Every structure is written in structure tokens, then in C-alpha cells.
Amino acid sequence: MRITNKIMQRNNLSNINTNKVYQDKLSTQMSTQKKVSRPSDDPVVSIRALRLRSNVTEVTQYYSKNIPDAESWLDVTEDALKNLTEIITNMIEQCTKASNGDLKSADRQIILEQLKALGDEVYSTGDADYAGRYVFTGYRTDTSLSFDKEYNTKYEITEQLDNSSITQLTKVNTGKLLDITANNYNDQNQDYKDITENSVSSIDVYRIRLAYDDCKEGGNVKIKFGTTELSTADTIRATTSTANPDPYTDIKKYPNGAIYVADTGELLIGKDLYNQMMACKDGPATSDKNEGEIQITYEKDHWVKGDLRPEHYFACTSTDADQKVTKYNQEYLKGDAAKQVIEYDVGFNQTIQVNSTADECFQHGIGRTVDDLVQAMQDVVDLENVKTKIEGLQETATGTDAETLTKQMEAVEKALTLAKDKCQKMFESGITTFQGYLDDANLCVTNCGTRSSKLELIDNRMKSQKTTFETLKSENEDIDVTETAIDLKSAEMTYEAALMATGKVMQTTLLNFI
């Protein structure tokens, strides 16, 4: 085969172009620091790069965003729970002080103020939020735990209790004793002059303390347990402490019924009805039913700042001023009370719960127990004030007035003895009650700490995985800069040499040999 100059020219140009393409490839790698610039350069490296990049992106999302977000949520929750434990611990300390029978009026007044302040603070702590999301309200992160101002929204609330919610309350009946003043103590027409030791009595009643006080007057009330259903249409009598100052005595007239005291949020139970309720127990053979459940439905249409929103706790129905009806948690009535757990994705196929719900720690019973203790202490303080008034009147009274004051003083002494005994027992019981709430709060703190510890381990593992995937990604698609630089320099020299050689060869033609 004859090799012509044209063939040599074409071959040289082809080789020069090949060297130029190779040089361009190396130059691109140096500028991008990557082995491939398009999938066709190396399909195996490209596919592996896509997978590793996806892994790095996921780990970065977990490590840089999800885990820090979860840590912050848990930190806010734990701080609020620790504040709650401090508040309840202070309540226990106040109960311990108040259980002392030798307290003075000034001491009782201090304890009263302390308990009221702690009661106001306990639910304010529950409104803790993280980045505008309330942390104790389950899925309703845009709704505060308690009302932030006064509202007049009607709620029909159904509480689901059992017979352990029925307690025995001692009530001291003082009659008109607390109304005695310097102007009326000897008023025969208003029966003040007839007040004696026999005018004071103590009675024990069975009571269910509802989650709220200041409920709707005349609102329909229903009690349902087992196969029994009661309502204000038959055996439940609705009243208020103003309309009936002594419902605790009247309940004895209705052994098979109940009295609903709307303003105090109490349901007084007759003796026979109490026995029926106590006999109602959950059967172990029917795990899908709770035969021991007691459902109490009532209405409340006035809310003040600090009242807990019922939609976070109970099955309820609200009706606003525009008659818009909203139902909440209706599945609770069917026994399907699913826990509203908020979870974060913090790893490959791994989640962690970050929230604690209000029913675990911020329970209605804390505030309602404070209300009972404050009322019991206030009763003692009021009686001591009446005693002080009578003692002042006795200094100048003579004749029948002195005899009247002596009888009234005997009545006050009896009432004060009964009230102090009741108060001491309630505060002693309050220590145990608050200790139970403190145990619940401590359990929530422990659970929150456990989640934080678990999250810390996951964080360390994600950090290690992030480093590993980034290393594998780099090894797969990043160039060796030193090696590539040497190859590029070699390619440049080869290209230049090829140009020089081709230039010399192309100068010689067939005419040079003729």
C-alpha cells in the first residue's frame, strides 16, 4: 500500500485531535475536581455517585436539621416539665406547713396567697412553645393549652371517669355564723340571736369533682355508667351555691339521685347511687369494653384566662357565637383514644417521639385540688375573723347581749374546731395527692431525658455515617489532583510535540524528491 502525504496528514491531524480531546478531558477534571462530567463518561461511577449523593443528602437532613430540631423541642419540653416539678414541690411544702394544727391567722394567710399563686402558675407553664408550636397540645400545635383571654364559647364536655373519682367530702355547716357583725349579732328577726352550738354541724357527702368550675347554670347534665343513664330531666338536680347555699345537706333527700352544683363544678352523689357506681367495675373478660367507666356530660359557656381548653383532654363539642359547631375527640367515647404522638425522622427508618401530652402532666386535678385546699383554709380564716369580732364585742357587752355573744362564741369555737380538723386532714391528704402529680411529672421528665439520651446516640451515629458517606462519595467521584495535574501537563507536552513533529513532516512533499 502506498502511503501518500495526504494519508500522513490525515493521520497526524487525527492523532493531534485525540491528544486535544484527552487534554480537554483532563482540563475539565481539573476545573470541576470530578472524574466524570456526564454519565456517559463512566456509567458505573455515575450510578454509584447518585446513590452516595442521595445518602449524603439524607444523612445531612437528619444530622443538620431534624436532629437539632428534635433536640430543641425536647429541651423546651424538659425545661417546662422541670418548672412544673418545682411548682408541685412548692405545693407539697405549703401542704406540709398547713397540716400543722398550731398555725396563726397570719401564717394561714401567707399559705393561702402562696397556693393561689402556684395554682395560677402551674398551667401557664403548660403553654410553653417551640418556634410558635405549643409542645404539650399534641397535633394541635397551633392551639394553646389554656385560654389566653375571656371567651364565651359554649362547650358540651364529656368526662370519662371511674369510681375512683368519687371521693368523700366533709362539709362544715355554719349556718349564718359567718354573717355576724357588730350591727346584727343580737337581731332576733334574722335569727342571729338564736345561733348556738347546735347551729353548727358537720356532714360527709359523696362527690365527683368535675374538671371545671363556673359551669353553665341550668345546663343539661348526664351521668352514664353500665346500663344506667341519668339526666337533669329525671334524677339529677341542677343548682348553684347561691340558689342553694346548702346542697350538701339536701343530697340526703335524694339517695338515688345527684345534685349538680354548677358554680363549684361538683356532682353530689346520693348514697344509693353511690353504691351502684361503686359496684360498677370493668370486667377482665371483655378487653374491648370498659364496664367500669362513668361518663359525665355537662356544659360550660364562660372561660377566663388560664382555663384549660377541653379539646386537649376530653370528647367535647364547641358552639361559637356564629353557631359554628366543632366536635373534638369523639373517638374517645368509643374507647379509641389514640395518643397524639409527634415523631421526627432522625435516621434511616428511625423515628423518635419528641412531645409529651398535657394529660400526662398538666392535669386538671392539680388546679382543682388547689381550689379545695384554698377553700378549706379560707373557711378557717373566715371563722377566725368572726371569732375576733365576737371577742371584741364581748369586751363591752352586758346582760342578754353578753349571753348571746357567749352562745355565738361557743358556736364559733365548735365550727372552728371542725373546720381546722377538716383543713388539717385535707392538707395531709393534699401531700399525698400532689406527690402523685409530682410522680407523674417526674416520669415525664425521665421519659424526656431518655429520649434526649437516645437522640444523642443517634446524633453521634449520624455524624459518623455522614463522614463515611462523604468519604465514599469523594473517593468515587473526586479526582486525585496531583495525578491529574501531572497527566494534564504530560498531555500538553505531547500535544505540543505532536504539533512540532507534524509541522516538520508536512513541509516535505513528493516534489522534494523529483
XYZ file of C-alpha atoms in Angstrom:
514
model
C 0.000 0.000 0.000
C 1.381 3.371 -0.963
C 1.423 5.965 1.840
C 0.813 9.363 0.483
C 1.395 12.691 2.117
C -2.391 13.143 2.316
C -2.697 9.956 4.397
C 0.093 11.119 6.722
C -1.606 14.487 7.077
C -4.927 12.932 7.997
C -3.339 10.511 10.482
C -1.387 13.330 12.130
C -4.465 15.513 12.396
C -6.463 12.605 13.874
C -3.784 11.914 16.477
C -3.466 15.606 17.296
C -7.235 15.817 17.755
C -7.180 12.722 20.019
C -4.490 14.330 22.157
C -6.522 17.542 22.258
C -9.660 15.673 23.388
C -7.679 13.937 26.117
C -6.182 17.254 27.185
C -9.659 18.800 27.270
C -10.923 15.922 29.440
C -8.088 16.409 31.935
C -8.582 20.159 31.900
C -12.317 19.686 32.661
C -11.488 17.315 35.527
C -9.070 19.872 36.979
C -11.664 22.644 36.837
C -14.573 20.554 38.209
C -12.499 18.318 40.513
C -14.736 15.441 39.373
C -13.902 12.286 37.463
C -16.943 12.485 35.202
C -18.883 15.411 33.819
C -21.636 13.360 32.180
C -22.981 9.846 32.854
C -21.563 8.525 29.583
C -18.027 9.273 30.782
C -18.254 6.366 33.279
C -21.704 4.804 33.891
C -20.534 2.767 36.908
C -19.068 5.789 38.686
C -22.139 7.861 37.777
C -24.636 5.374 39.215
C -22.605 4.951 42.389
C -22.299 8.740 42.676
C -26.074 9.197 42.513
C -26.606 6.666 45.285
C -23.894 8.110 47.512
C -25.110 11.667 46.943
C -28.628 10.592 47.940
C -27.228 9.004 51.108
C -25.226 12.113 51.953
C -28.296 14.321 51.405
C -30.440 12.159 53.708
C -27.809 11.990 56.448
C -27.269 15.753 56.181
C -31.029 16.299 56.585
C -31.072 14.085 59.687
C -27.849 15.404 61.213
C -28.058 19.104 60.354
C -31.825 19.754 60.558
C -34.062 17.037 62.008
C -31.905 16.083 64.980
C -31.181 19.690 66.103
C -34.899 20.487 65.719
C -35.844 17.461 67.813
C -33.209 18.371 70.421
C -34.614 21.883 70.725
C -38.185 20.562 71.088
C -37.069 18.145 73.821
C -35.103 20.888 75.604
C -38.143 23.199 75.700
C -40.318 20.317 76.937
C -37.850 19.296 79.625
C -37.465 22.870 80.897
C -41.243 23.255 81.204
C -41.571 19.914 82.994
C -38.803 20.837 85.424
C -40.647 24.072 86.200
C -43.783 22.008 86.797
C -41.972 19.731 89.247
C -40.690 22.775 91.132
C -44.208 24.213 91.355
C -45.707 20.956 92.627
C -42.827 20.536 95.084
C -43.630 24.000 96.444
C -47.281 22.963 96.726
C -46.243 19.959 98.796
C -44.183 22.239 101.046
C -47.190 24.510 101.567
C -49.380 21.495 102.372
C -46.799 20.320 104.899
C -46.842 23.733 106.578
C -50.646 23.937 106.528
C -51.056 20.473 108.085
C -49.661 21.954 111.294
C -52.607 22.472 113.633
C -50.994 25.381 115.527
C -50.896 27.889 112.713
C -51.780 31.523 113.289
C -54.094 33.550 111.072
C -51.161 35.395 109.517
C -49.498 32.073 108.669
C -52.676 30.792 107.063
C -52.988 33.956 105.010
C -49.452 33.530 103.686
C -50.141 29.909 102.763
C -53.340 30.983 101.017
C -51.507 33.551 98.902
C -48.744 31.059 98.069
C -51.191 28.365 96.971
C -53.181 30.770 94.803
C -50.014 31.995 93.092
C -48.780 28.443 92.492
C -52.198 27.417 91.165
C -52.128 30.288 88.660
C -48.604 29.445 87.551
C -48.952 25.706 87.016
C -50.945 25.881 83.774
C -49.081 28.915 82.430
C -46.066 26.618 82.286
C -48.057 24.291 80.052
C -48.262 26.972 77.351
C -44.567 26.537 76.527
C -43.916 26.681 72.793
C -41.095 25.957 70.368
C -40.879 28.111 67.233
C -44.532 29.067 67.597
C -45.706 25.480 68.142
C -47.170 24.549 71.535
C -45.356 21.476 72.823
C -47.990 19.905 75.104
C -51.067 20.056 72.858
C -50.494 17.001 70.669
C -51.286 17.532 66.996
C -52.955 20.893 67.739
C -49.638 22.717 67.914
C -51.291 25.972 66.813
C -53.684 25.989 69.791
C -52.541 26.987 73.269
C -53.094 24.676 76.226
C -55.133 27.279 78.099
C -57.328 30.202 77.081
C -55.365 33.428 76.662
C -58.317 35.712 77.411
C -62.000 35.644 78.335
C -64.267 33.717 75.945
C -67.984 32.971 75.832
C -67.870 29.813 73.745
C -70.242 27.026 74.707
C -68.683 23.580 75.205
C -70.500 20.341 75.895
C -67.905 18.231 77.716
C -67.937 14.511 78.424
C -65.550 13.356 81.129
C -64.696 9.652 81.214
C -64.012 8.610 84.794
C -64.268 5.561 87.039
C -65.457 5.029 90.598
C -62.065 6.089 91.995
C -63.124 9.635 91.086
C -65.863 9.519 93.731
C -64.494 10.937 96.975
C -65.953 11.688 100.368
C -66.075 15.351 101.323
C -66.591 16.705 104.829
C -68.653 19.874 104.872
C -68.945 22.100 107.935
C -72.370 23.741 108.043
C -72.007 27.063 109.857
C -75.443 28.447 109.032
C -75.493 32.229 109.445
C -72.453 32.275 111.688
C -70.184 33.908 109.097
C -72.651 36.763 108.590
C -72.441 38.033 112.181
C -71.460 41.676 112.508
C -71.492 44.288 115.270
C -74.855 45.523 113.961
C -76.790 42.256 113.676
C -75.383 39.835 116.282
C -78.441 40.396 118.520
C -81.022 40.651 115.733
C -83.898 38.373 116.662
C -85.711 38.787 113.334
C -82.792 37.366 111.312
C -82.166 34.534 113.768
C -78.637 35.723 114.612
C -79.571 35.893 118.265
C -80.617 32.237 118.190
C -77.242 30.957 116.909
C -75.893 28.350 119.324
C -73.513 25.446 119.296
C -76.293 23.271 117.896
C -76.463 25.512 114.798
C -73.132 24.093 113.657
C -72.857 20.610 112.178
C -70.538 18.506 110.046
C -71.708 16.181 107.284
C -69.966 13.799 104.902
C -71.102 13.640 101.295
C -70.031 11.691 98.225
C -68.791 13.888 95.433
C -67.372 13.807 91.930
C -65.242 16.882 91.361
C -65.512 17.880 87.705
C -62.578 19.246 85.738
C -64.079 22.771 85.673
C -65.968 25.098 87.959
C -68.146 28.044 86.928
C -70.133 25.741 84.620
C -73.312 26.704 82.817
C -76.265 27.218 85.129
C -79.188 25.053 84.129
C -77.083 23.226 81.561
C -78.124 19.705 80.724
C -76.172 17.164 82.789
C -75.982 13.435 82.105
C -74.483 10.520 84.003
C -73.910 7.225 82.231
C -72.424 4.077 83.737
C -73.094 0.448 82.907
C -76.698 0.314 81.696
C -77.781 3.297 83.820
C -78.355 6.762 82.398
C -79.375 9.765 84.478
C -80.008 13.357 83.455
C -81.384 16.659 84.721
C -84.656 15.582 83.132
C -85.160 12.990 85.867
C -82.952 12.358 88.908
C -80.202 14.986 88.630
C -80.995 18.355 90.204
C -79.039 21.354 88.963
C -78.371 24.288 91.273
C -75.719 26.793 92.336
C -74.254 27.604 95.735
C -76.108 30.942 95.574
C -79.504 29.443 94.791
C -78.986 26.671 97.327
C -76.382 27.509 99.978
C -76.586 24.025 101.471
C -76.804 21.356 98.718
C -74.544 19.132 100.852
C -77.382 18.629 103.322
C -80.061 18.379 100.651
C -78.369 15.448 98.896
C -79.565 13.189 101.721
C -83.093 13.741 100.409
C -82.175 12.109 97.092
C -80.433 8.785 97.828
C -80.975 7.577 94.239
C -80.124 10.889 92.579
C -77.487 13.584 92.370
C -77.167 17.333 92.771
C -75.121 19.257 90.220
C -73.630 22.433 91.697
C -72.732 24.412 88.581
C -70.597 27.222 90.007
C -68.341 24.932 92.080
C -68.190 22.170 89.452
C -69.335 19.426 91.842
C -71.646 16.494 91.384
C -73.009 15.373 94.761
C -73.998 11.701 94.789
C -76.803 10.116 96.821
C -75.920 7.138 98.995
C -77.802 4.501 96.976
C -76.498 5.896 93.691
C -73.004 5.852 95.179
C -73.354 2.146 95.979
C -74.477 1.459 92.401
C -71.492 3.328 90.993
C -69.014 1.593 93.267
C -70.409 -1.783 92.210
C -69.738 -0.899 88.573
C -66.371 -2.426 87.655
C -64.512 -3.263 84.486
C -64.771 -6.925 83.504
C -61.417 -8.578 82.711
C -63.063 -10.905 80.174
C -64.063 -8.019 77.868
C -60.881 -6.184 76.975
C -62.632 -4.139 74.272
C -65.087 -2.581 76.753
C -64.724 -0.638 79.973
C -67.793 -1.532 82.013
C -66.448 0.479 84.958
C -66.415 3.750 83.052
C -68.537 6.637 84.309
C -69.350 9.267 81.681
C -70.448 12.689 82.879
C -71.634 15.226 80.319
C -72.144 18.873 81.226
C -71.907 22.340 79.686
C -69.663 25.341 80.246
C -70.027 28.588 78.309
C -67.800 31.069 80.101
C -63.999 30.833 80.098
C -61.436 33.045 81.758
C -57.742 33.425 81.103
C -55.879 30.351 82.349
C -58.733 27.839 81.932
C -57.539 24.685 80.200
C -59.000 24.104 76.747
C -61.221 20.991 76.918
C -60.365 19.863 73.367
C -56.931 18.816 74.622
C -58.410 16.448 77.209
C -61.986 15.341 76.546
C -64.537 14.415 73.942
C -66.401 17.679 73.536
C -68.413 19.844 71.172
C -67.997 23.608 70.889
C -70.504 26.140 69.581
C -69.168 29.640 68.920
C -71.016 32.958 68.609
C -71.713 32.274 64.924
C -73.305 28.911 65.825
C -70.447 27.054 64.217
C -70.277 23.563 65.746
C -66.941 21.765 66.091
C -66.552 18.273 67.509
C -63.368 17.097 69.172
C -62.100 13.635 70.127
C -65.369 11.808 69.503
C -63.373 8.584 69.138
C -62.676 8.767 72.892
C -66.291 7.766 73.546
C -65.718 4.553 71.576
C -62.603 3.654 73.521
C -60.289 4.623 70.649
C -58.284 7.331 72.402
C -55.187 7.243 70.214
C -52.229 9.087 71.702
C -51.200 12.149 69.707
C -47.523 11.369 69.284
C -45.277 13.729 67.320
C -42.256 11.941 65.884
C -39.197 13.145 63.988
C -37.298 11.150 61.370
C -33.794 11.129 62.807
C -32.197 8.246 60.906
C -32.695 5.659 58.205
C -36.092 4.093 59.076
C -35.750 5.501 62.591
C -38.043 7.953 64.398
C -38.151 9.400 67.900
C -41.048 10.866 69.897
C -40.414 14.464 70.918
C -43.624 15.503 72.668
C -45.362 14.894 75.968
C -49.118 15.459 76.024
C -50.918 17.619 78.570
C -52.937 14.744 80.044
C -49.673 13.137 81.187
C -48.552 16.027 83.367
C -50.763 19.146 83.313
C -53.846 17.509 84.745
C -56.991 19.318 85.859
C -56.749 17.743 89.286
C -53.756 19.893 90.231
C -55.687 23.143 89.992
C -58.901 21.669 91.377
C -57.059 20.294 94.416
C -55.576 23.740 95.000
C -59.114 25.194 94.837
C -60.322 22.749 97.508
C -57.378 23.467 99.783
C -57.723 27.219 99.366
C -61.443 26.998 100.183
C -60.797 24.858 103.279
C -58.145 27.286 104.502
C -60.349 30.269 103.691
C -63.169 28.777 105.784
C -60.834 28.640 108.783
C -59.639 32.206 108.204
C -63.233 33.458 107.908
C -64.216 31.750 111.168
C -61.178 33.199 112.930
C -62.236 36.645 111.748
C -65.741 36.069 113.143
C -64.199 34.910 116.424
C -62.125 38.096 116.574
C -65.264 40.184 116.008
C -67.185 38.419 118.773
C -64.249 38.751 121.185
C -64.232 42.489 120.507
C -67.978 42.735 121.123
C -67.745 40.747 124.355
C -65.491 43.368 125.894
C -68.335 45.873 126.094
C -71.459 43.680 126.019
C -73.657 43.193 129.098
C -76.837 41.403 130.022
C -78.610 39.428 127.325
C -76.168 40.651 124.699
C -73.320 39.085 126.630
C -75.248 35.794 126.866
C -75.967 35.891 123.148
C -72.314 36.517 122.345
C -71.269 33.674 124.652
C -73.527 31.245 122.777
C -72.261 32.551 119.464
C -68.671 32.178 120.667
C -69.387 28.558 121.595
C -70.772 28.025 118.082
C -67.722 29.656 116.540
C -65.395 27.537 118.677
C -67.177 24.372 117.580
C -67.185 25.407 113.925
C -63.536 26.418 114.137
C -62.586 23.075 115.660
C -64.433 21.208 112.901
C -63.031 23.456 110.163
C -59.463 23.169 111.454
C -59.774 19.400 111.665
C -61.147 19.258 108.130
C -58.476 21.652 106.889
C -55.661 19.682 108.502
C -56.898 16.389 107.068
C -57.338 17.895 103.591
C -53.811 19.285 103.592
C -52.433 15.987 104.841
C -54.306 14.284 102.021
C -53.085 17.021 99.673
C -49.483 15.986 100.333
C -50.258 12.506 99.009
C -52.306 13.870 96.117
C -49.632 16.314 94.976
C -46.981 13.647 95.409
C -48.897 11.588 92.858
C -48.909 14.525 90.433
C -45.204 15.059 91.144
C -44.533 11.403 90.321
C -46.366 11.855 87.017
C -44.328 14.975 86.229
C -41.065 13.245 87.188
C -41.989 10.331 84.948
C -42.457 12.761 82.061
C -39.081 14.352 82.839
C -37.495 10.905 82.875
C -39.097 9.941 79.569
C -37.988 13.231 78.054
C -34.437 12.684 79.323
C -34.422 9.148 77.950
C -35.439 10.430 74.524
C -32.717 13.077 74.696
C -30.105 10.432 75.551
C -31.295 8.240 72.704
C -31.220 11.216 70.358
C -27.643 11.993 71.405
C -26.579 8.451 70.473
C -28.348 8.776 67.128
C -26.666 12.143 66.602
C -23.222 10.599 67.133
C -24.044 7.753 64.764
C -25.369 10.136 62.103
C -22.207 12.206 62.420
C -20.105 9.092 61.822
C -22.287 7.995 58.903
C -22.123 11.467 57.370
C -18.325 11.344 57.442
C -18.298 7.832 55.995
C -20.671 8.633 53.123
C -18.871 11.856 52.297
C -15.562 9.954 52.180
C -17.022 7.265 49.912
C -18.600 9.947 47.727
C -15.297 11.757 47.422
C -13.372 8.587 46.630
C -15.919 7.660 43.987
C -16.210 10.914 42.041
C -13.404 13.278 43.092
C -10.124 13.239 41.158
C -6.611 12.876 42.510
C -5.483 16.427 41.865
C -1.764 15.630 41.835
C -2.123 12.733 39.434
C -4.483 14.643 37.161
C -2.182 17.671 37.103
C 0.754 15.502 36.029
C -1.365 13.824 33.363
C -2.543 17.215 32.096
C 0.993 18.550 31.880
C 2.083 15.401 30.057
C -0.829 15.738 27.633
C 0.086 19.372 26.951
C 3.703 18.409 26.196
C 2.556 15.542 23.991
C 0.232 17.852 22.127
C 2.916 20.441 21.566
C 5.416 17.770 20.420
C 2.834 16.375 18.009
C 2.301 19.813 16.536
C 6.040 20.328 16.048
C 6.535 16.861 14.504
C 3.565 17.264 12.204
C 4.766 20.674 11.127
C 8.110 19.291 10.039
C 6.631 16.244 8.328
C 4.096 18.353 6.445
C 6.936 20.507 4.971
C 8.181 17.516 2.900
C 6.214 16.705 -0.257
C 6.761 14.498 -3.386
C 8.256 17.458 -5.220
C 11.250 17.423 -2.849
C 12.353 14.083 -4.401
C 11.968 14.966 -8.081
